Coordinates of C-alpha atoms in Angstrom, one line a residue:
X1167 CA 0.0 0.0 0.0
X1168 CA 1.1 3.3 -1.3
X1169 CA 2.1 5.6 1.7
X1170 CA 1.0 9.5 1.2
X1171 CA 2.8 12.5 3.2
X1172 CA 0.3 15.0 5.1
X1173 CA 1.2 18.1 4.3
X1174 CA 0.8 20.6 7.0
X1175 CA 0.2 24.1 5.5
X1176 CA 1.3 27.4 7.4
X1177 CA -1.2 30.2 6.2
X1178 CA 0.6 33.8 6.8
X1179 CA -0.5 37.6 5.6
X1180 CA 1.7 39.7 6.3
X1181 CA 1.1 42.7 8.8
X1182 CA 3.9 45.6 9.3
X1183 CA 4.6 48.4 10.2
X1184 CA 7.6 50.4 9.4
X1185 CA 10.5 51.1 10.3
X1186 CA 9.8 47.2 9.9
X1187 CA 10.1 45.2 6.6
X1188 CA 8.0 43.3 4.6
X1189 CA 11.0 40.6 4.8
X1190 CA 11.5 41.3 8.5
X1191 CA 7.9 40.7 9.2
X1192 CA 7.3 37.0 7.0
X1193 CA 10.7 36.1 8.5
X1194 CA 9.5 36.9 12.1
X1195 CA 6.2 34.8 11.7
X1196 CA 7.7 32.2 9.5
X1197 CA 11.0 31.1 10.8
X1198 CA 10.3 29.9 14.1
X1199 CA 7.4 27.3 12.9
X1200 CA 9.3 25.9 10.3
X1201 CA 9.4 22.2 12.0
X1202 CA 5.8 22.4 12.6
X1203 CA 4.6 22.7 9.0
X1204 CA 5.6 21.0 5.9
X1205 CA 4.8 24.4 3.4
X1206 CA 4.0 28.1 4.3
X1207 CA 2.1 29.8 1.7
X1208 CA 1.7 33.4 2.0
X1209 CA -0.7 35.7 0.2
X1210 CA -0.7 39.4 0.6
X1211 CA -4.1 41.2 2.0
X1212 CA -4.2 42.9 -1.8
X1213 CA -4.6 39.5 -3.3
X1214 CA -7.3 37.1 -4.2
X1215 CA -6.7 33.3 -4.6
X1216 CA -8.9 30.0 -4.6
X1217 CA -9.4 27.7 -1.9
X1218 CA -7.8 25.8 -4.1
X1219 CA -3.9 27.1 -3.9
X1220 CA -3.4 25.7 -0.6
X1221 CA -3.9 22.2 -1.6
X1222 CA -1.2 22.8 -4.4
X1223 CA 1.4 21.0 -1.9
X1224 CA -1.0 17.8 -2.0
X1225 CA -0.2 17.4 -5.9
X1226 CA 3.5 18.7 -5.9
X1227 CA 5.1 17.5 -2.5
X1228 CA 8.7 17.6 -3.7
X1229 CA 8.6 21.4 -5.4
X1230 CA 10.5 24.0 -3.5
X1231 CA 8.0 26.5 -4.7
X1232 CA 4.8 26.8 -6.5
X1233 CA 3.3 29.8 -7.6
X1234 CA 0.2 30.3 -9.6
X1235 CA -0.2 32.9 -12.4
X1236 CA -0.6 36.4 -10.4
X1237 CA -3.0 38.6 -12.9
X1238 CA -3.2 43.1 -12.3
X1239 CA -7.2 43.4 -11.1
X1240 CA -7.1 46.5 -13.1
X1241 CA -7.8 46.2 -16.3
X1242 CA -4.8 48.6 -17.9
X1243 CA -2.0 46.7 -15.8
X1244 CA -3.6 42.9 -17.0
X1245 CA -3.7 44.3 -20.8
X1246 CA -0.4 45.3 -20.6
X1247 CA 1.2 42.2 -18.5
X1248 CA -0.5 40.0 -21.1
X1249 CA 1.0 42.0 -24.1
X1250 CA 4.5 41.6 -22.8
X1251 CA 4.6 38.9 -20.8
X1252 CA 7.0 37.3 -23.3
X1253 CA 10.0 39.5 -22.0
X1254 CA 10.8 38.5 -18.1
X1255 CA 13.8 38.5 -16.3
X1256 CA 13.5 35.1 -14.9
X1257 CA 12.4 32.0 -16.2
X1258 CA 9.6 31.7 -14.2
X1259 CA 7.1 34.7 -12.6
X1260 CA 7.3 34.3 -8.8
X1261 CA 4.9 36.9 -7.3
X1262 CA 5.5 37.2 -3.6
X1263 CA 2.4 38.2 -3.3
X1264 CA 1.2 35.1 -3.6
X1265 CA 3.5 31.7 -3.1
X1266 CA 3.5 28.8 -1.4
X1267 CA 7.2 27.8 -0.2
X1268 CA 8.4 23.8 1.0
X1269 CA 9.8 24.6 4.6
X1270 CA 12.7 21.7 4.2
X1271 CA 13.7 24.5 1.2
X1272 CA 13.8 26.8 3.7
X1273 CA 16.0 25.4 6.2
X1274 CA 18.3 24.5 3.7
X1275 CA 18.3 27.9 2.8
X1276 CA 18.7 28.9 6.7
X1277 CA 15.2 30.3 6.8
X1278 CA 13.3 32.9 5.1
X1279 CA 15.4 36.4 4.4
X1280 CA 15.0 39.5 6.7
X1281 CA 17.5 41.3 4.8
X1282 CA 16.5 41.4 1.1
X1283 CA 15.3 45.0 0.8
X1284 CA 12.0 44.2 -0.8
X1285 CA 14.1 41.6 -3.8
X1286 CA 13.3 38.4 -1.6
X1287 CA 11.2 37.3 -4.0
X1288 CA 13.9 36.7 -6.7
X1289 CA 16.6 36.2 -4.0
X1290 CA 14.3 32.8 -3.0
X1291 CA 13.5 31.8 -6.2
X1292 CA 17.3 32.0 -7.4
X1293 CA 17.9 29.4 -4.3
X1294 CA 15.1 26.9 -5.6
X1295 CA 16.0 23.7 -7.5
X1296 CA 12.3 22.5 -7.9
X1297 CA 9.8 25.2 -9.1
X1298 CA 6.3 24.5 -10.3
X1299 CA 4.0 27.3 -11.6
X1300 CA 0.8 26.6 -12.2
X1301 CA -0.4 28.4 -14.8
X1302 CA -3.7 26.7 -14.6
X1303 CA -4.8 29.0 -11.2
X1304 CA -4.7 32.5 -11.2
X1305 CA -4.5 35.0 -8.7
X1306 CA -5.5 38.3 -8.9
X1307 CA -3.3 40.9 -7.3
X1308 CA -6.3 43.8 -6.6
X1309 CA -4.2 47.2 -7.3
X1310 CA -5.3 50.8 -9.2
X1311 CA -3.4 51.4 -11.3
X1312 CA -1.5 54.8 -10.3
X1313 CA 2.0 56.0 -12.4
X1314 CA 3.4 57.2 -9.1
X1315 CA 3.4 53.4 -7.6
X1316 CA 4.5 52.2 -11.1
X1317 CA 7.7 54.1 -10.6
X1318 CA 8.5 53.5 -7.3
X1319 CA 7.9 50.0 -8.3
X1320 CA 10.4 50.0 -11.2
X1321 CA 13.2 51.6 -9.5
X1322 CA 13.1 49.4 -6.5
X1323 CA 13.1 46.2 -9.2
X1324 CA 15.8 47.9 -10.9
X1325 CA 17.8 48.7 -7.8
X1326 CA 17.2 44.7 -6.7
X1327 CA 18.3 43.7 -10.5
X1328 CA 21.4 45.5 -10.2
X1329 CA 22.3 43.8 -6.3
X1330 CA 21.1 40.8 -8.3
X1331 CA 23.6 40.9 -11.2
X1332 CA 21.0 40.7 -13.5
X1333 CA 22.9 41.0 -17.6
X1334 CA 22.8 44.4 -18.4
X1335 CA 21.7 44.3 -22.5
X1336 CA 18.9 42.3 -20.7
X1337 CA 17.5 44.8 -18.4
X1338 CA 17.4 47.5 -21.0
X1339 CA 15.9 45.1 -23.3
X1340 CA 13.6 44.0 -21.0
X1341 CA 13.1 48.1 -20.1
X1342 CA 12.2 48.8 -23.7
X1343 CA 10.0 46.3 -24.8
X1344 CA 7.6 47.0 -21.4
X1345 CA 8.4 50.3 -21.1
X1346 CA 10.0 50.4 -17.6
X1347 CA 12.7 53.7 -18.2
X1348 CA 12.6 53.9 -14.3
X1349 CA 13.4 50.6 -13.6
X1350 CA 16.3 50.9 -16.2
X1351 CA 18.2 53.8 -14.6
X1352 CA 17.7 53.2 -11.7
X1353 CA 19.4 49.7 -12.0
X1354 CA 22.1 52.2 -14.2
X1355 CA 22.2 54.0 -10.9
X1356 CA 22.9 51.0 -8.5
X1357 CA 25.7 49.7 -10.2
X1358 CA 27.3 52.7 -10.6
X1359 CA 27.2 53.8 -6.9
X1360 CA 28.0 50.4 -5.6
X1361 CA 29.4 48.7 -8.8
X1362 CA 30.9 45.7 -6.6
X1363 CA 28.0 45.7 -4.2
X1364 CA 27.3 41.3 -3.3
X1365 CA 24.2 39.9 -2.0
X1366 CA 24.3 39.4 1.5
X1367 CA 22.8 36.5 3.3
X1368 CA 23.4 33.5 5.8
X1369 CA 25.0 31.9 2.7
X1370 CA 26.9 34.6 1.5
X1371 CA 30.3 33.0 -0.1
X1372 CA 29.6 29.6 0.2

């Protein structure tokens, strides 16, 4: 007889306030339950998902991390994602927002971030051997669209591309074709201020 795992899922939504983190926060409610829970999924308070997502673990027990498809609620962002969708930076779209994350992946990694400065989601994903996204289930990410948020937005993700060491000629191409300028120089920006600046982490160098 076939034996099955019970997976124990860990339901966050993270709550902060600064001068505390978004990473800080997850890191303070996830780390210390790791052993008690098999997966912690976490879904922003801005996002809608199915019932659904939190049985994802039952059908891919070995994945690192499984994502669905996160979709813009406003109209003009999901027109836009779906027109250049094509041209991403990594192979597959991880929205924090909106993951569920194996807790043995975790502890290997020594535990979820606190220091990432709002890139964890990439950081994490970069660590992962096993990702599933499940294109299937979408989850809508319930923004308005404002141009003020969209920059801030692009020059953080630029800043976190540069710490990242993301190819250059693929960042502005990336840039052009979705028309991110912001994200562009401000990745310009960060290298040039820090042009030998490393990831940190528990891992660093290793």
């Amino acid at each position: 007889m076939k034996r099955t795992r019970t997976m124990k899922v860990f339901r966050v939504v993270p709550k902060f306030r600064p001068p505390e983190t978004y990473s800080e926060s997850v890191a303070r409610i996830v780390n210390p339950v790791l052993d008690s829970y098999t997966h912690i999924a976490i879904v922003d308070d801005d996002t809608s998902v199915p019932e659904a997502f939190f049985q994802l673990p039952e059908e891919y027990p070995d994945a690192d991390i499984i994502v669905p498809r996160v979709l813009p609620s406003s109209r003009i962002y999901r027109t836009w994602e779906t027109l250049t969708y094509w041209l991403r930076l990594s192979r597959v779209r991880a929205r924090g927002c909106a993951v569920i994350y194996s807790t043995r992946f975790l502890k290997r990694m020594g535990g979820y971030p606190s220091w990432t400065e709002q890139y964890e989601d990439t950081y994490i994903l970069r660590k992962a051997n096993a990702v599933v996204q499940y294109k299937k289930m979408i989850a809508y990410h319930m923004e308005k669209f404002s141009i003020r948020k969209s920059i801030e937005r692009q020059k953080r993700q630029g800043r976190a591309r540069a710490k990242l060491h993301d190819s250059f000629w693929r960042v502005l191409a990336h840039s052009i074709v979705r028309v991110r300028p912001a994200l562009f120089f401000a990745y310009v920006g960060q290298r040039i201020s820090s042009p030998t600046h490393k990831v940190e982490g528990p891992d660093h160098g290793q």
